[in-house]
Structures are given as structure tokens and as C-alpha cells.
Amino acid sequence: MAQPRGLFLVLLLLLLGGGPGTAVVIPPEFPQPPELIEEPPPQLVVFPSDDVIMKCAATGNPPVQYQWTREELPFEPQEHPGVWLGPEPGTLQMNASAAGRLQGVFRCRASNELGTALSRESRLIAENTPQWPKEKVTPVEVEEGDPVVLPCDPPKSAVPPKIYWLNSRIVHIAQDARVSMGQDGFLYFANAQVGDSHPDYICHAHYLGPRTIIQKEPLDLRVTPSNSLQFRRPRLLVPREPQPPVVALRGETLVLECIAEGLPTPAVRWRRLNGELPPRAVLENFNKTLRLREVREEDDGEYRCEASNSRGTAAHSHRVTVQAAPYWVRQPQSGVFGPGESARLDCRVGGKPRPLLSWSINGVPLNEAPGAARWVLRDGALLLPQLLPNESLVAQCQARNPHGHLLANAFVHVVELPVRILGPAQAPYAVVENGTALLHCRTFGTPTPSIQWLTPALEPALLDDRVFVFTNGTLRLAPVGRGDAGPYTCRADNGHSNASATALLHVRAPTRLLETPRSVTAKKGQAVTFRCVAQFDPQLTTNGLEWRRDGELLRDTPDSDKYSLLGDTLRVSGVDYGDQGTFSCRAWTLLDHVEAAAELRVVGRPGPPRDLQVLEVGERQVRLSWTPGEEHNSPVEKFVVEEEEGIFSPGVFEERLTVPGGQPWAALSLSPYGRYRFRVRAANAYGRGEPSAASAAISTPPAAPEQNPGGVKGEGNETNNLVISWEPLPPRAWNAPQVQYRVQWRQLEPAGGPWEEQTVGGPPLVLGDTPTFSPYQIRVQAINEVGKGPEPPLVTGYSGEDLPLVYPENVGVEIVNSSSVRVEWSLQRDPKMLRGHLRGFRVLYWRDGWVGERARRHAPAPEPPPQNGEGPPGVLTVSGEASGVLLGGLRPWSRYRLRVLVFNGRGDGPPSDEFRFETPEGVPGPPEQLLLERVGDSRLALRWRRPRHPNGLLTGFLLQYRREPPGPYDDADDDAGDDVTEEASPPEMSFPPGTLNTTLRGLHRRARYRILLRALTAAGAGPPLQRLGSLSPEPALPLLGVVEVGEVGEDFMELRWSLARPQPDLEFEVQIQSKSREGPWFLSGRTNSSARRFRLEELHPGTSYRVQFVGRSHSGESVPFWQSEVQTNGTLLLVPAGSFATQGWFIGLVSAAVLLLLLLLILCFIKRSKGGKYSVKDKEDTQGDSEARPMKDETFGEYRSLESDGEEKASGSSVAPPGGGLGSDDSLAGYGGSADVQFNEDGSFIGQYSGARGTAGSSPPNSPGAAPALD
């Protein structure tokens, strides 16, 4: 007979723990027993503002009917005001008023004709809104150091509130090892401090159910300061004796607590007497609370807490017994059976004490249920043999002990149905090679059908050792090979009917990782990249690569750039300590996945230490302990203890000491009268970490000073006083709020005067009316309100000094060389005459002129005598005691006089008698000037001046010269470009002292020469004056390449040019002339050839101009060397005919002005021509020395070709190089003041060109005015 459309049952066999069980989901149109899907909570706490809603829902066919019970008695909602059934069947609702009347245990029953299911018990509790009872609060008064307990005692509730302690500003009360809150909500002080005094300690209780926070009346804590703090051993405040054994429930959290009082603040530690503390145990509340999560049976035992300080230890042992509320070991499972089959419902429960187990059928106790005689209880299991066709039922298994109860419903549905395979007739399956294939064959039918699998070869699959068939019909094949692909057939038969289905198996290549990520160690802030390359089967198009950190999937987010996923790479930016962990890449398909992981370790400076505690507080010492913070993957090398002194330097923490990294404690000595706080930093290879939280403040009482001020000295700043000064003690050395200084002194001469003293607040102390430079004994002692410092040392000081009355005697001089002498003297040491500390000597010396300057014709003019016989002397100071000194830096061949005086701290004494001496001759200085001029392709004319410092009688001049390599502007095709070989020794020639010019002949054409000239005295040759000269002619005009017009506007125009070849920078003029208006050339401006561009401005629009470049020739004449025509943009603006420039009166006025200017120029020229004759010496003196007026070998001069002059002078000397002739035809004497050709060190010209500037009044070189001048 065909089954109705939609008739099917889904049977899921769960293979868990104790064996297969059956959970059945039957479609609504098919009869099924009731099964609960929603039931009320075990406990429901309601408040006056709440309505009660208890839900109960179940599935079943026929439709389920609901009934409620209260305290195991039927409960009819319509009989109770304020109670009604909700819109959903099985929902019970009541208002708050009814809930207050109907508190108790409720239960829901869901029934249809196939059975009855029971819900768990639900206890309804109704409470009023909690309120703190009115109470009279009195201040809590204690003495400093005593323990304090501030109670809280909030109103009781079925759901305990959360407790907070705050002040009136809604700020949490700071808690630490000394001050903390217990599990009972009380606030405990191990020892009270004056700073704990506050009038507003407020306990707040937060009730989550009514969403209410209530607060207790503020508690006023008053701590009285104590001058005699007494240390005491710890005493336990929590737990309070006697304490019963602690019962912990399996799976819940155990909380043990020990709170102690004592001074110093006790430290608490925990240990387990019967073993190690479980790893699930954590210490909280500054080690005062032990919290053990997920309690197990093996956690039974004794847990001991010990509170200790420097005075002793208090301990308590918590005896913990682990029990358990009932819990399922094996829960009964619903099942569908055929008539004649047997059913077994297993119900195994654990718990301590052992739970009491009971069965009921359809809500009726088992012994009262119909048919109970056929059923059997065996080892907690209910056996139902030989089920009858209409014997469907719902069984309940209940377990109870003092800690709770359990209830489970399981139905037995008796029905006869033909075999049916649930699912498609041909189902495809895919699996990767070497994987596990699960081919499902879900069947339904009663009696339960048997299942057989056939391979693609139609052989029984169980013949293969790799095959296993589960009781639910699923075939497992592992490992799968490529040859296992194909159709597998499932056959189901229960003796009454049969069915079959096909599973088509496909085998794919497994996913592989070609490159896996590598573990990385990175510093904080760096970026890290992981790479992972995967290979997928081409048929598996649905695949992907994902990254996880510690199992959490990573994704790109637009609001953060921490993780960047790009292809097969993962980039982690700015790694922090929270980023470290395991990074894994997972390549997946619909059939398989493969993973690889790498570790990221972030290293850096350590984290701040925790739980810094101040222990063992003494008058002058303290002991700190702390818990190390995070090492950040680098071991701590040391701890740095920092100290803040809050009286004299509040807010400033200074490094006090360091301890090794394995020592989480430190002992410190303290100074009197201080208020100290401490903090600790950890340091590793990457530096010092952040500091810990600051400790509680510790105060020390005042004490007498332990040291005296340093730097004590006595000296006068006047002739009749004594100033006593010292370095004040730093505030931290005062040992009290203030410090003063007891100053004592006595005069030593005459022998041992009486001691005098004065107490002052600080330095200096000035004593008046003291004898001049008299010794005193001085001592300075620190004192404060507690007492005096240690005995101070004696210091000798002196009263004020006066100017010395003594002077050096037996002054003499020993000549060392031409510029140094040794001065010697002696001094009579009489303190009464010295009148102060001897600071040293001063040598005063004057230079009177050259030796024999009046006796020699060529001696330099004597220096003008000093005013009133004295001028500013040279001074050489000798510190300390001395009897002589080396005086250097003198000029050779000079007359000197000197005096020596002594000085003390007050000033200089009288000078000694004058001593005169002369220095011997020395080598002269370099000639003052050396001028070079090219007078031909192979001749150089030289002219020089005598040395500024001859340092003796000049005996002559020594001239040396050598050829240099060619310069950058020399012509390469001349003989100047020939290879230059280094001469073994350059040619030399000597000249008498009166010769100041010469000409070098027969030189290489266009070559460069380095000239060296030295002056000579009897002491030898002086340093040379060097110049570089060239025989290449200097171009007079720039050599330009292409000249073109650049940018053009209405009133401006730009000209651009290039250079034809490398050449010196030459200046030239740019002139313009209008083509449309007749007129002269106008100067537009000057520029240099290296500028390469020039801008013509202030032009007229639409006008044509002639432009020319004008340079200077060798003779100084203006020579145009480029000309062209240009035109501006725009329209020509015509000048009106009536312009005033064409008026006759204007032309006459301009002509008169020009004539007047010409007359003035003529008068000036006549006046200048009547200046008279003057010698070369006078001219040189007028021009100043070479340092004041730069020589022309350092700037461009004007060039004059001497070869073009037909007139040559015959005076002076002419010198030719070896192989050349000598003569006087080329002497420079006839050219007087004419400019010379000068050269840079590289041989380039360094001047502008001009004609001769000689004057008729110039003296020839041999005139007396040209004699060498001696300074």
C-alpha cells in the first residue's frame, strides 16, 4: 500500500559515549508523542515592577495539551486573580501582586494520546525593591597604625548584589595590599594612615534584577596621628573563627579568602598542603583571594594562607571538600520501535552525595503506572520487552541530591512502517585521495531494517578491510585511493519490505601547501610579513586561503590597517605585544583543508611590575617587593627602583638603586624627615620599560643633621673685612623643615684669639673692621630643631688684601735668540710687604725702535716716542711663584726696555727698575710687493718693494723662477703647451739692496712662470713672496658664439649668447639706438660675458632698435664687437608735436648747464696738475702698505702693451735667463705708475685693462726717495 505524500521520518543515530541513541523528529502530520522544546527556568526572581512569564512549549501529534502544577498540585490559572494564560499555548503569566501570593515550585505537563512529558521544576521567588534601612552612623575613630573594618551589609536578595566603595565625588576608593574589599563587601584596612581620614566612605550595592543601585550612609573615618607607631605581627580578619569546612561544587568556582591586619602591611601567600596548586587557580585582590575555576573531584584538600611581615606570621588552613550536584553520565534517548521489539532506556547519573534515581511513566510514578508489571529496572535502566502495538509512552528519569536535581524525558513510539531510504536515489560524493569517505544510507522502518553495501564491482563492501558500516547505515572508507571511485549500492531489508539507493564516489587530488609561513621574532613597532602558497585540484573551483591568529579568523577592515591580506601574503603592521601568537594559514576546499602555522614573537622593553608593596617599614629603612610584569620575550636583566621625596621635590622620581633581574625585592635606607613613594622599572636588552604604579607614601621623623656644609672658605673683598662662605646643604640633607648654620671664627695672630660665633640662615657672613690680610680659623656647623650636626673641620681663611708694597729686584735678561729672551728676577718674601696671597708676576716691555736706526743711512725711520715717555706696553703674566720667564715674540734687531712687578688678589705692586736690552739681527720678512708685467712673448718685467720688517740691514735680494704647466686658457698650439719637465733646481740670481726691478728675457713663448723673491740680511734669507706670471696675451674683447633674441615684450627684450671657447670673464656695455627716432647710442647697462643673457628694459612698444655690444681694446678704447636690429611688440605711441623738448627755451637752458659743467671740469684739471713733484717713497707712503691696499695681482688691472711704446728707459737692471742676453733696454723704470699685468695662482689674468697712468712728478728708481724703508 502506497504511503501518503509527505510521510517520512528522519532518524539520527548519535554515537556518543555509552552507545547509539535515537533522537526522532517526526513531521507534524504524523502521530508522535509530546517532546518539550521550551521549559521555565529553574529559578525566577521577580520584583514589584515585574510581570511573570513562564513558558512551556512542546511538539506532538495530536496537538499537545498543557497543564501547570504548583507544589505538585494542579494549578488552574482562572481560579487566581492576576493570573492568565498567554497567547501561546503553555505560557503562564501573572502580575507582580499575584507573584507575591503564589511563590513556590511550578511545573508544566505536556500531554497527548501518546504520552505526557514533564518540565523541570521552576521556583518562583518574589522580592520587594531593596532599600537600605535607616541607621545612625557614628564616626569611626582610630589611631594611626591600627586596623579598620568598614561594614557594608546590604539587604539580602536571592541574587546577591555587586558591591562598590566610592566617595562623594563618585570616585572609587583606591585599593592595594593595605586597603582592600572582601568577598563580604566590607572594606578592610591592614593599618590606618593619616591620609585615610575622609568623611565620605560610601558602600554602593548594585542589584541586577531590579536594575537598582542603593548606597549606605557615608562613613566618616578619622585617623589620629601617632608619635609612637608600634609594629605588630599579622592577625587574620577573614576568615572569622570558627570556620566550617568549605564545600565546593564540581564545575563551579571556589573562592577562598584571607585578609590580615598588621604593621608593616602583611604579605599573603598560598599553598596546598596535599599537593601543588592547580593551574586553574589564580590569585586576586593582592594575593588575598584564591579563585579556583571549574572545580574537580581531585581538588579536595587543604589550602593554607600565610600572612607575614617583619614581626611574624599568621596562618589559616581551609579544608575543602568537593561535592557535586547531579549530572548526566548517560541520558535516556527517545526511540521508534516496531511491535514485538524491546526497548531499553538508560539513565546513569553522577553526583556527591550519590543522587536518588526515580522513574515515572507519563508523569505517574513507575510503580503506579499501568503495565508496570511487564517492565524491569536493572542498573538504573528501564527495560520494556515485547512492545505492544499501542504501547507508546513518555518516560521520565529524575535524580536528586542536596545540591540539585535532574529530569529527562524520553519517549518510546511503537509503530509499524515499511522500509524507506531517506534521501535521493543516487547521491554524488567527493573525497580527496588518502581521505575518508562517508557514504550515507539513512533508513526508516519498523522493525528496524538491516543494511548491506555493495562496491562498484557489486561485491560486499565489508570484504575490504578499509570499510566499516555504522549502525545508522553510513559506510566509512579510509584511506581512499584513486581506484575507489565509482557507484556504491546500499540495500535495506526488514523482512517485510526492502529498498536500495546508489552513492557515486569521486576521488580528487588533495590540497597541498607549496610554501608555509615561517616563525618570526620582531621588535615592537615593526612590520611582519607571512607567506603561504597553496595548490588546489583543478576540479575543486570553490577554494580559498584564510589566515587566523590563535584560531580567530583575520579579515581586512577599512577602518584598520593592522592586517593586510594580499594574495598569498599576510602583513602585520606595527606589531605590538598583543599581536604575538600563532598565525596559521588554512587552504580549503569543499572536501578538505590543510593548515600550517608560524609563531610571532614580539620583543621589546618589559612591562611595568605589578603589586608593588612596602614591607618592613622601619624608622630609617624599608623593604619593597613586587611582582615582575611581562618580559616581552626578553629576560629582565635588572630592576630599577625610583624614589620620590614628596616634601622637598614632589612629583620627581629619581633613580635610587638597581637590583638583579631575578630579585623582585629591594631594601632601602631612608633619610630623616621625608615622605617617600617608590616605583619600579624593569630593564632588559631592549631598554627600560614603563614604571609600576607608585607605592603608598612612607614618612620618616626629623633628626639632627648628619653632615655639615662643604666648601667653607674665608677671604675678604675689602681691605678691612672677612667674608665667610660655604655651600648650603641640599634640602634633603636638612633632616628637618628648616636648617641653620652655626659659624665660628677666631683670629690666629696674635696667637690664638678667642672664638666668636653667629647663627645664620645661609651664606655669606661678612665680618668688618678686620686687620689687613690676617689669618683666621673658621668652622661651620649645620643645626636644626632636633640638634646639631657632627663636629665641623677647621678651615683657615684670610681677611681682605691690599696692594703689594714690594717689587722684584735684580732684574736681568739673557738673550736666547733674535726674538726671545729670558727675564730673571728675585723677590724678598715679606708678608707685611706683600699684603696678600702672591698671585704672580707681570713683565711690562716696550719697543723703542730699530738698533742703530740713526747711524745707518738705510735704517728705517725711528718710531715716534711714546707720550710722556710711556706708551701701552706689552704684558707677560706669570702665575704663582717664579724667578724668571721666557719672553718671546720680540722683533729682531730692536731696542727694548722692561720692568717687572708682583701682584696679589688686590692688584699690582710697584714696578722694578727699568732694564734695557737689544735683540740681535734676524732673517727679514718677505718683500712687501712684487709686480709682474708682460713686455713681450718671451719677457717679463718685475718690480718689487722692500720688506716691511727687514729685521736687520738688508744685504740684497734673491730671485728664483721656474716654468709651470699650461693654464686652462693657454693656446694649445704654442710652445707653451710643450711638456714641462721639473727642473732640478730653479735658476737663482741675486741683487743688491738698492735694486727694486729687473726684466727676465729669453723665456718660453706664452709659458707660465712661478716667481719667488726673498730678502737677505746677515742672518740669512727670509720667507719668499710668490707670484705667477704668464706670457700669453690676454684677450681684450669677449669671443662670443651665437647671439639670439629670447623673450620679447612690449617694453622689454632679452638677448642671449654663447661663448666661442673657454675664456676669462670680461665686462662689456650694451647700447641701444632707436631706428625711428634719430639720436645717439644710449647705454642700457653693463654685463659680463659669463652672464650669457641681458634684459633690455624701459623700451617703447612696437619700436625698432639697433643694439650693439661695446668692449675695451688693449689701449682702453671703446670697440663695438656685435650689432643687430630688434623690435618690441605692441603699437608705437607717438609723441605730440607740441612737446616741451622742442621748445627753444628748454634747449637754451640745457646748453647753459652743459657749458657751466665743462668750465668746472677744466678748473679741477688745472688744480690737479699743480700738485708738484713727489718721490716714489712719498707716493708709497701715501698709498699705504700692501695689506691696506690689495696688490694688482689679486684684482683685474688695465692692460697696456709696452711693446707698442717706442720709448724705453735705460735705468734699472735687465736680467735674461740662462742662455739669454742681459740689458737695460726693457727696464720698467720709465713706466712709473703704469699698471702691471697681474696673474692668479693658476696663471689667469686678474685685472682690467687701462692705459698708462704715469705722472710727470714720479721719481726714477735710483732717486733717494726710492731707498729701502725700515719700519
JSON list of C-alpha atoms in Angstrom, two decimals, residues 847 850 860-861 863 891 923-929 945-952 954 957 1015 1025 1177 1180-1181 1183-1189 1268-1271:
[
{"chain": "A", "resi": 847, "resn": "ARG", "atom": "CA", "xyz": [109.98, 98.51, 21.90]},
{"chain": "A", "resi": 850, "resn": "TRP", "atom": "CA", "xyz": [115.48, 99.52, 15.40]},
{"chain": "A", "resi": 860, "resn": "PRO", "atom": "CA", "xyz": [114.17, 102.57, 8.96]},
{"chain": "A", "resi": 861, "resn": "ALA", "atom": "CA", "xyz": [112.76, 105.78, 10.36]},
{"chain": "A", "resi": 863, "resn": "GLU", "atom": "CA", "xyz": [109.13, 105.06, 15.71]},
{"chain": "A", "resi": 891, "resn": "ARG", "atom": "CA", "xyz": [111.30, 91.73, 16.85]},
{"chain": "A", "resi": 923, "resn": "VAL", "atom": "CA", "xyz": [116.07, 86.92, 8.84]},
{"chain": "A", "resi": 924, "resn": "PRO", "atom": "CA", "xyz": [113.92, 89.55, 7.10]},
{"chain": "A", "resi": 925, "resn": "GLY", "atom": "CA", "xyz": [110.24, 89.29, 6.29]},
{"chain": "A", "resi": 926, "resn": "PRO", "atom": "CA", "xyz": [109.04, 88.78, 2.70]},
{"chain": "A", "resi": 927, "resn": "PRO", "atom": "CA", "xyz": [109.24, 91.71, 0.25]},
{"chain": "A", "resi": 928, "resn": "GLU", "atom": "CA", "xyz": [106.18, 93.91, 0.66]},
{"chain": "A", "resi": 929, "resn": "GLN", "atom": "CA", "xyz": [105.20, 93.84, -3.02]},
{"chain": "A", "resi": 945, "resn": "ARG", "atom": "CA", "xyz": [109.27, 96.77, -2.69]},
{"chain": "A", "resi": 946, "resn": "ARG", "atom": "CA", "xyz": [111.49, 96.20, 0.31]},
{"chain": "A", "resi": 947, "resn": "PRO", "atom": "CA", "xyz": [110.26, 94.08, 3.28]},
{"chain": "A", "resi": 948, "resn": "ARG", "atom": "CA", "xyz": [108.03, 95.77, 5.78]},
{"chain": "A", "resi": 949, "resn": "HIS", "atom": "CA", "xyz": [110.08, 94.12, 8.54]},
{"chain": "A", "resi": 950, "resn": "PRO", "atom": "CA", "xyz": [113.73, 93.90, 7.46]},
{"chain": "A", "resi": 951, "resn": "ASN", "atom": "CA", "xyz": [114.81, 92.66, 10.94]},
{"chain": "A", "resi": 952, "resn": "GLY", "atom": "CA", "xyz": [118.35, 93.92, 10.21]},
{"chain": "A", "resi": 954, "resn": "LEU", "atom": "CA", "xyz": [119.36, 94.28, 4.06]},
{"chain": "A", "resi": 957, "resn": "PHE", "atom": "CA", "xyz": [117.55, 90.09, -2.78]},
{"chain": "A", "resi": 1015, "resn": "ALA", "atom": "CA", "xyz": [115.16, 89.45, 1.06]},
{"chain": "A", "resi": 1025, "resn": "LEU", "atom": "CA", "xyz": [106.96, 86.28, -1.82]},
{"chain": "A", "resi": 1177, "resn": "LYS", "atom": "CA", "xyz": [108.78, 106.92, -1.26]},
{"chain": "A", "resi": 1180, "resn": "GLU", "atom": "CA", "xyz": [104.22, 104.71, -1.48]},
{"chain": "A", "resi": 1181, "resn": "ASP", "atom": "CA", "xyz": [103.61, 106.17, 1.95]},
{"chain": "A", "resi": 1183, "resn": "GLN", "atom": "CA", "xyz": [99.15, 104.74, -0.87]},
{"chain": "A", "resi": 1184, "resn": "GLY", "atom": "CA", "xyz": [99.64, 102.77, 2.36]},
{"chain": "A", "resi": 1185, "resn": "ASP", "atom": "CA", "xyz": [101.08, 99.29, 2.81]},
{"chain": "A", "resi": 1186, "resn": "SER", "atom": "CA", "xyz": [100.22, 96.26, 0.76]},
{"chain": "A", "resi": 1187, "resn": "GLU", "atom": "CA", "xyz": [97.86, 94.96, 3.41]},
{"chain": "A", "resi": 1188, "resn": "ALA", "atom": "CA", "xyz": [95.73, 98.10, 3.36]},
{"chain": "A", "resi": 1189, "resn": "ARG", "atom": "CA", "xyz": [95.65, 98.31, -0.46]},
{"chain": "A", "resi": 1268, "resn": "PRO", "atom": "CA", "xyz": [114.56, 100.93, 1.21]},
{"chain": "A", "resi": 1269, "resn": "ALA", "atom": "CA", "xyz": [112.39, 101.91, 4.17]},
{"chain": "A", "resi": 1270, "resn": "LEU", "atom": "CA", "xyz": [112.90, 100.24, 7.55]},
{"chain": "A", "resi": 1271, "resn": "ASP", "atom": "CA", "xyz": [109.99, 100.16, 9.99]}
]
